[in-house]
mmCIF file of C-alpha atoms and ligand atoms in Angstrom:
data_model
loop_
_atom_site.group_PDB
_atom_site.id
_atom_site.type_symbol
_atom_site.label_atom_id
_atom_site.label_comp_id
_atom_site.label_asym_id
_atom_site.label_seq_id
_atom_site.Cartn_x
_atom_site.Cartn_y
_atom_site.Cartn_z
ATOM 1 C CA MET A 428 102.649 103.358 108.422
ATOM 2 C CA ASN A 429 99.736 105.474 107.269
ATOM 3 C CA PRO A 430 96.137 104.796 108.264
ATOM 4 C CA LYS A 431 95.979 102.554 105.220
ATOM 5 C CA TYR A 432 98.501 100.222 106.936
ATOM 6 C CA ARG A 433 101.083 100.543 104.237
ATOM 7 C CA LYS A 434 104.101 102.723 103.710
ATOM 8 C CA THR A 435 103.640 106.095 102.027
ATOM 9 C CA VAL A 436 106.609 106.648 99.720
ATOM 10 C CA ILE A 437 107.421 110.065 98.258
ATOM 11 C CA ALA A 438 110.101 109.557 95.616
ATOM 12 C CA GLY A 439 111.780 112.095 93.367
ATOM 13 C CA ASN A 440 112.913 111.069 89.890
ATOM 14 C CA TRP A 441 115.520 113.503 88.693
ATOM 15 C CA LYS A 442 115.735 111.830 85.261
ATOM 16 C CA MET A 443 118.778 113.228 83.354
ATOM 17 C CA ASN A 444 118.854 116.548 85.196
ATOM 18 C CA LEU A 445 121.107 118.462 87.622
ATOM 19 C CA LEU A 446 124.892 118.198 88.013
ATOM 20 C CA PRO A 447 127.242 116.650 90.559
ATOM 21 C CA SER A 448 128.558 120.152 91.324
ATOM 22 C CA GLY A 449 125.056 121.187 92.428
ATOM 23 C CA LEU A 450 124.557 118.377 94.932
ATOM 24 C CA LYS A 451 125.928 120.206 97.945
ATOM 25 C CA ASP A 452 123.468 123.064 97.609
ATOM 26 C CA TYR A 453 120.552 120.718 96.932
ATOM 27 C CA ALA A 454 121.369 118.530 99.931
ATOM 28 C CA GLY A 455 121.850 121.548 102.203
ATOM 29 C CA GLU A 456 118.474 122.990 101.292
ATOM 30 C CA LEU A 457 116.790 119.602 101.583
ATOM 31 C CA LYS A 458 118.195 118.904 105.050
ATOM 32 C CA LEU A 459 117.083 122.322 106.204
ATOM 33 C CA ARG A 460 113.501 122.012 105.000
ATOM 34 C CA LEU A 461 112.637 118.328 105.222
ATOM 35 C CA PRO A 462 109.911 117.667 107.812
ATOM 36 C CA LYS A 463 111.492 115.855 110.750
ATOM 37 C CA ASP A 464 108.668 113.446 111.489
ATOM 38 C CA ARG A 465 108.847 110.166 109.629
ATOM 39 C CA ALA A 466 105.240 110.027 108.451
ATOM 40 C CA CYS A 467 106.423 108.829 105.051
ATOM 41 C CA GLU A 468 109.459 107.376 103.345
ATOM 42 C CA VAL A 469 111.465 109.905 101.300
ATOM 43 C CA VAL A 470 113.505 108.738 98.318
ATOM 44 C CA LEU A 471 115.545 110.470 95.613
ATOM 45 C CA CYS A 472 116.133 108.504 92.402
ATOM 46 C CA VAL A 473 119.109 110.242 90.830
ATOM 47 C CA PRO A 474 121.483 109.573 87.912
ATOM 48 C CA ALA A 475 123.683 106.682 89.098
ATOM 49 C CA ILE A 476 126.869 108.760 89.096
ATOM 50 C CA MET A 477 125.366 111.051 91.735
ATOM 51 C CA ALA A 478 124.031 108.371 94.079
ATOM 52 C CA ALA A 479 127.165 107.821 96.193
ATOM 53 C CA PRO A 480 128.088 111.512 96.632
ATOM 54 C CA LEU A 481 124.496 112.454 97.459
ATOM 55 C CA LEU A 482 124.283 109.602 99.935
ATOM 56 C CA ARG A 483 127.354 110.995 101.707
ATOM 57 C CA LEU A 484 125.866 114.497 101.764
ATOM 58 C CA LEU A 485 122.554 113.209 103.156
ATOM 59 C CA ARG A 486 124.035 110.899 105.765
ATOM 60 C CA GLY A 487 122.023 111.072 108.969
ATOM 61 C CA SER A 488 118.934 112.371 107.172
ATOM 62 C CA ARG A 489 115.757 110.390 106.533
ATOM 63 C CA VAL A 490 116.311 110.299 102.758
ATOM 64 C CA SER A 491 116.989 107.004 100.971
ATOM 65 C CA LEU A 492 118.838 106.923 97.678
ATOM 66 C CA GLY A 493 117.507 105.390 94.498
ATOM 67 C CA VAL A 494 118.426 105.208 90.820
ATOM 68 C CA GLN A 495 116.377 105.070 87.642
ATOM 69 C CA ASP A 496 117.408 101.835 85.926
ATOM 70 C CA VAL A 497 119.457 98.665 86.360
ATOM 71 C CA SER A 498 120.863 95.920 84.164
ATOM 72 C CA ALA A 499 118.820 92.739 83.805
ATOM 73 C CA GLU A 500 122.105 90.786 83.909
ATOM 74 C CA ALA A 501 124.011 89.868 87.058
ATOM 75 C CA SER A 502 127.567 90.851 85.991
ATOM 76 C CA GLY A 503 130.060 90.512 83.171
ATOM 77 C CA ALA A 504 130.681 91.896 79.692
ATOM 78 C CA TYR A 505 127.830 94.418 79.414
ATOM 79 C CA THR A 506 129.547 97.696 78.585
ATOM 80 C CA GLY A 507 127.775 100.732 79.963
ATOM 81 C CA GLU A 508 125.452 98.783 82.241
ATOM 82 C CA ILE A 509 125.222 98.909 86.051
ATOM 83 C CA SER A 510 124.318 95.799 88.031
ATOM 84 C CA ALA A 511 121.963 95.495 90.964
ATOM 85 C CA ALA A 512 124.847 94.209 93.110
ATOM 86 C CA GLN A 513 126.909 97.318 92.304
ATOM 87 C CA LEU A 514 124.030 99.618 93.191
ATOM 88 C CA ARG A 515 123.341 97.802 96.416
ATOM 89 C CA ASP A 516 127.017 97.904 97.371
ATOM 90 C CA ALA A 517 127.043 101.674 96.794
ATOM 91 C CA GLY A 518 124.202 102.141 99.297
ATOM 92 C CA VAL A 519 121.288 102.402 96.860
ATOM 93 C CA LYS A 520 117.946 101.260 98.315
ATOM 94 C CA TYR A 521 115.404 101.887 95.529
ATOM 95 C CA VAL A 522 115.474 101.273 91.780
ATOM 96 C CA ILE A 523 112.888 102.505 89.273
ATOM 97 C CA VAL A 524 112.138 99.843 86.665
ATOM 98 C CA GLY A 525 110.004 100.126 83.549
ATOM 99 C CA HIS A 526 109.664 103.904 83.475
ATOM 100 C CA SER A 527 107.653 104.914 80.388
ATOM 101 C CA GLU A 528 110.646 106.878 79.050
ATOM 102 C CA ARG A 529 112.721 103.680 79.065
ATOM 103 C CA ARG A 530 109.881 101.765 77.472
ATOM 104 C CA ALA A 531 109.516 104.449 74.762
ATOM 105 C CA TYR A 532 113.131 105.458 74.053
ATOM 106 C CA HIS A 533 115.009 102.257 74.876
ATOM 107 C CA GLY A 534 112.483 99.703 73.693
ATOM 108 C CA GLU A 535 112.148 98.057 77.102
ATOM 109 C CA THR A 536 109.630 95.226 77.017
ATOM 110 C CA ASP A 537 107.515 93.942 79.892
ATOM 111 C CA GLU A 538 109.608 90.765 79.852
ATOM 112 C CA LEU A 539 112.874 92.699 80.270
ATOM 113 C CA ILE A 540 111.287 94.839 82.963
ATOM 114 C CA GLY A 541 110.245 91.670 84.805
ATOM 115 C CA ARG A 542 113.845 90.422 84.751
ATOM 116 C CA LYS A 543 115.122 93.749 86.097
ATOM 117 C CA LEU A 544 112.509 93.630 88.848
ATOM 118 C CA GLN A 545 113.759 90.221 89.935
ATOM 119 C CA ARG A 546 117.383 91.412 89.970
ATOM 120 C CA VAL A 547 116.502 94.340 92.214
ATOM 121 C CA LEU A 548 114.554 92.139 94.626
ATOM 122 C CA ALA A 549 117.247 89.457 94.681
ATOM 123 C CA SER A 550 119.790 92.128 95.685
ATOM 124 C CA GLY A 551 117.659 93.243 98.610
ATOM 125 C CA MET A 552 116.628 96.623 97.183
ATOM 126 C CA THR A 553 113.104 97.936 96.568
ATOM 127 C CA PRO A 554 111.929 98.173 92.967
ATOM 128 C CA ILE A 555 109.524 100.914 91.909
ATOM 129 C CA LEU A 556 107.694 99.342 88.982
ATOM 130 C CA CYS A 557 106.159 101.954 86.648
ATOM 131 C CA VAL A 558 103.029 101.238 84.658
ATOM 132 C CA GLY A 559 100.694 103.527 82.731
ATOM 133 C CA GLU A 560 98.857 104.101 79.509
ATOM 134 C CA THR A 561 99.424 106.592 76.678
ATOM 135 C CA LEU A 562 96.833 109.172 75.665
ATOM 136 C CA PRO A 563 95.607 107.249 72.576
ATOM 137 C CA GLN A 564 95.180 104.184 74.799
ATOM 138 C CA ARG A 565 93.101 106.173 77.296
ATOM 139 C CA ASP A 566 91.086 107.802 74.520
ATOM 140 C CA ALA A 567 90.309 104.313 73.235
ATOM 141 C CA GLY A 568 89.118 103.289 76.712
ATOM 142 C CA ALA A 569 91.933 100.724 76.941
ATOM 143 C CA GLU A 570 93.775 102.130 79.984
ATOM 144 C CA THR A 571 92.769 99.405 82.426
ATOM 145 C CA GLU A 572 93.620 96.617 80.030
ATOM 146 C CA VAL A 573 97.007 98.204 79.220
ATOM 147 C CA VAL A 574 97.973 98.597 82.873
ATOM 148 C CA ARG A 575 96.727 95.117 83.801
ATOM 149 C CA THR A 576 98.774 93.580 80.972
ATOM 150 C CA GLN A 577 101.915 95.489 82.018
ATOM 151 C CA LEU A 578 101.451 94.247 85.579
ATOM 152 C CA LYS A 579 100.727 90.672 84.592
ATOM 153 C CA LEU A 580 103.853 90.383 82.444
ATOM 154 C CA ALA A 581 106.246 92.216 84.770
ATOM 155 C CA LEU A 582 105.032 90.420 87.898
ATOM 156 C CA ALA A 583 104.928 86.956 86.311
ATOM 157 C CA GLY A 584 107.864 85.503 88.233
ATOM 158 C CA LEU A 585 107.119 86.998 91.662
ATOM 159 C CA ASP A 586 105.761 85.259 94.758
ATOM 160 C CA ALA A 587 103.634 87.079 97.344
ATOM 161 C CA ALA A 588 106.593 87.857 99.624
ATOM 162 C CA ALA A 589 108.475 89.523 96.747
ATOM 163 C CA MET A 590 105.333 91.398 95.714
ATOM 164 C CA ARG A 591 105.023 92.885 99.189
ATOM 165 C CA LYS A 592 108.534 94.323 98.829
ATOM 166 C CA THR A 593 107.679 95.969 95.490
ATOM 167 C CA VAL A 594 106.344 99.498 95.023
ATOM 168 C CA VAL A 595 104.101 100.094 91.999
ATOM 169 C CA ALA A 596 103.843 103.554 90.432
ATOM 170 C CA TYR A 597 100.905 104.445 88.226
ATOM 171 C CA GLU A 598 102.230 106.999 85.758
ATOM 172 C CA PRO A 599 99.858 107.847 82.925
ATOM 173 C CA VAL A 600 102.174 108.817 80.057
ATOM 174 C CA TRP A 601 99.968 111.763 79.097
ATOM 175 C CA ALA A 602 100.496 113.314 82.538
ATOM 176 C CA ILE A 603 104.297 113.068 82.589
ATOM 177 C CA GLY A 604 106.078 116.385 82.143
ATOM 178 C CA THR A 605 102.981 117.893 80.560
ATOM 179 C CA GLY A 606 101.577 119.823 83.480
ATOM 180 C CA ARG A 607 98.385 117.879 82.888
ATOM 181 C CA THR A 608 97.790 115.860 86.053
ATOM 182 C CA ALA A 609 95.366 112.985 86.311
ATOM 183 C CA SER A 610 92.396 114.074 88.391
ATOM 184 C CA PRO A 611 92.353 112.671 91.928
ATOM 185 C CA ALA A 612 89.441 110.465 90.818
ATOM 186 C CA GLN A 613 91.390 109.126 87.822
ATOM 187 C CA ALA A 614 94.460 108.445 89.967
ATOM 188 C CA GLN A 615 92.360 106.721 92.619
ATOM 189 C CA GLU A 616 90.486 104.630 90.058
ATOM 190 C CA MET A 617 93.639 103.188 88.495
ATOM 191 C CA CYS A 618 95.503 102.724 91.789
ATOM 192 C CA ARG A 619 92.457 100.786 93.054
ATOM 193 C CA GLU A 620 92.511 98.724 89.863
ATOM 194 C CA ILE A 621 96.213 97.960 90.371
ATOM 195 C CA ARG A 622 95.476 96.777 93.910
ATOM 196 C CA ALA A 623 92.630 94.609 92.595
ATOM 197 C CA ALA A 624 94.985 93.010 90.055
ATOM 198 C CA ILE A 625 97.500 92.282 92.836
ATOM 199 C CA ARG A 626 94.733 90.734 94.961
ATOM 200 C CA GLU A 627 93.656 88.497 92.080
ATOM 201 C CA LYS A 628 97.201 87.310 91.351
ATOM 202 C CA PHE A 629 98.368 87.017 94.971
ATOM 203 C CA ASP A 630 96.015 87.505 97.940
ATOM 204 C CA ALA A 631 94.138 90.180 99.895
ATOM 205 C CA ARG A 632 96.869 90.610 102.510
ATOM 206 C CA THR A 633 99.478 91.266 99.823
ATOM 207 C CA ALA A 634 97.187 93.706 98.000
ATOM 208 C CA ARG A 635 96.622 95.630 101.247
ATOM 209 C CA ALA A 636 100.358 95.836 101.937
ATOM 210 C CA VAL A 637 101.682 97.057 98.572
ATOM 211 C CA THR A 638 102.476 100.754 98.198
ATOM 212 C CA VAL A 639 100.917 102.150 95.004
ATOM 213 C CA GLN A 640 102.144 105.595 93.980
ATOM 214 C CA TYR A 641 100.801 108.108 91.507
ATOM 215 C CA GLY A 642 103.213 109.959 89.195
ATOM 216 C CA GLY A 643 102.674 112.632 86.527
ATOM 217 C CA SER A 644 102.964 116.384 87.062
ATOM 218 C CA MET A 645 102.570 116.081 90.834
ATOM 219 C CA ASN A 646 103.453 119.400 92.468
ATOM 220 C CA PRO A 647 102.975 121.239 95.764
ATOM 221 C CA SER A 648 99.529 122.498 94.754
ATOM 222 C CA ASN A 649 97.962 119.200 93.703
ATOM 223 C CA ALA A 650 99.847 116.730 95.928
ATOM 224 C CA ALA A 651 97.613 116.829 99.011
ATOM 225 C CA GLU A 652 94.461 116.025 97.077
ATOM 226 C CA LEU A 653 96.087 113.212 95.114
ATOM 227 C CA LEU A 654 97.737 111.707 98.197
ATOM 228 C CA ALA A 655 94.455 111.823 100.123
ATOM 229 C CA GLN A 656 92.927 109.196 97.830
ATOM 230 C CA PRO A 657 92.476 105.888 99.639
ATOM 231 C CA ASP A 658 94.528 103.808 97.190
ATOM 232 C CA VAL A 659 97.227 106.406 96.447
ATOM 233 C CA ASP A 660 100.134 105.711 98.810
ATOM 234 C CA GLY A 661 102.676 108.202 97.602
ATOM 235 C CA GLY A 662 104.080 109.953 94.589
ATOM 236 C CA LEU A 663 106.804 109.614 91.988
ATOM 237 C CA ILE A 664 107.789 113.155 91.215
ATOM 238 C CA GLY A 665 109.800 114.352 88.229
ATOM 239 C CA GLY A 666 110.058 118.087 87.577
ATOM 240 C CA ALA A 667 109.054 119.250 91.060
ATOM 241 C CA SER A 668 111.747 117.079 92.691
ATOM 242 C CA LEU A 669 114.488 119.142 91.014
ATOM 243 C CA ASP A 670 113.682 121.957 93.413
ATOM 244 C CA PRO A 671 114.286 120.913 97.030
ATOM 245 C CA VAL A 672 111.764 123.486 98.271
ATOM 246 C CA LYS A 673 108.952 122.075 96.130
ATOM 247 C CA PHE A 674 109.975 118.503 96.897
ATOM 248 C CA CYS A 675 109.803 119.188 100.642
ATOM 249 C CA GLN A 676 106.374 120.789 100.226
ATOM 250 C CA ILE A 677 105.161 117.553 98.637
ATOM 251 C CA VAL A 678 106.643 115.542 101.514
ATOM 252 C CA GLU A 679 104.755 117.873 103.836
ATOM 253 C CA ALA A 680 101.535 117.276 101.887
ATOM 254 C CA ALA A 681 101.868 113.535 102.459
ATOM 255 C CA LYS A 682 101.149 114.117 106.154
ATOM 256 C CA LEU A 683 97.754 115.698 105.589
HETATM 257 P P1 13P B 1290 106.792 114.861 86.112
HETATM 258 O O1 13P B 1290 106.498 114.982 87.588
HETATM 259 O O2 13P B 1290 107.846 115.789 85.628
HETATM 260 O O3 13P B 1290 105.533 114.894 85.300
HETATM 261 O O4 13P B 1290 107.406 113.377 85.891
HETATM 262 C C1 13P B 1290 106.761 112.293 86.407
HETATM 263 C C2 13P B 1290 107.631 111.094 86.253
HETATM 264 O O5 13P B 1290 107.821 110.609 85.157
HETATM 265 C C3 13P B 1290 108.265 110.544 87.453
HETATM 266 O O6 13P B 1290 108.852 109.313 87.189
#
């Protein structure tokens, strides 16, 4: 628990990077450098094929395993898909849903994302729901409306108890992989807005309890300032999580 009375979650998103043959070295370095105190939750969302081997390599460490997508269906004839039950059975604890790259390249709609969210929750795992506006949307001054609509549609079927088990990640699309980070003030402003939307839909207690992360070019040099914002409860880290040294430095920054 941080002073904000909610969990700080530092999660890496490897996307489609790294190889199974590199896991041993990554895990070794990570175990060596990871701060021992448990001031925050540490998660690695990896390509599904690497989840089980990495889990074995990290056994006994404080790291939880996550993946980056899940099927909206329970089981059956869905070639190429992976179900929430299969992930859970393999030891996965976190699942990213609605990442902007899946929205953009795989046509994922808010409705589909909502169904995936429910699958993850029903299987007892923690969803990390990604929301965020594009640059043209921000330039048009529509960022708040865009994020509020994404939340409203994806969270439609949830009750307050399920909401409290959900992590929300604010990832402005223009800050992802661009090296252009949202300013701490911009990150704070939208994370506060997300919490306000949760309070309006559910209640104040739920809004206080939900972890809201920032994601988009977070790195060891900007992490401390972003994570110090009152409504920013962690980070979803792409590029910098591919390097265990940098990832551990961000975990370290979460303590400050
Ligand atoms: P980068 O940290 O590489 O900008 O990626 C952010 C992201 O999309 C995490 O999900």
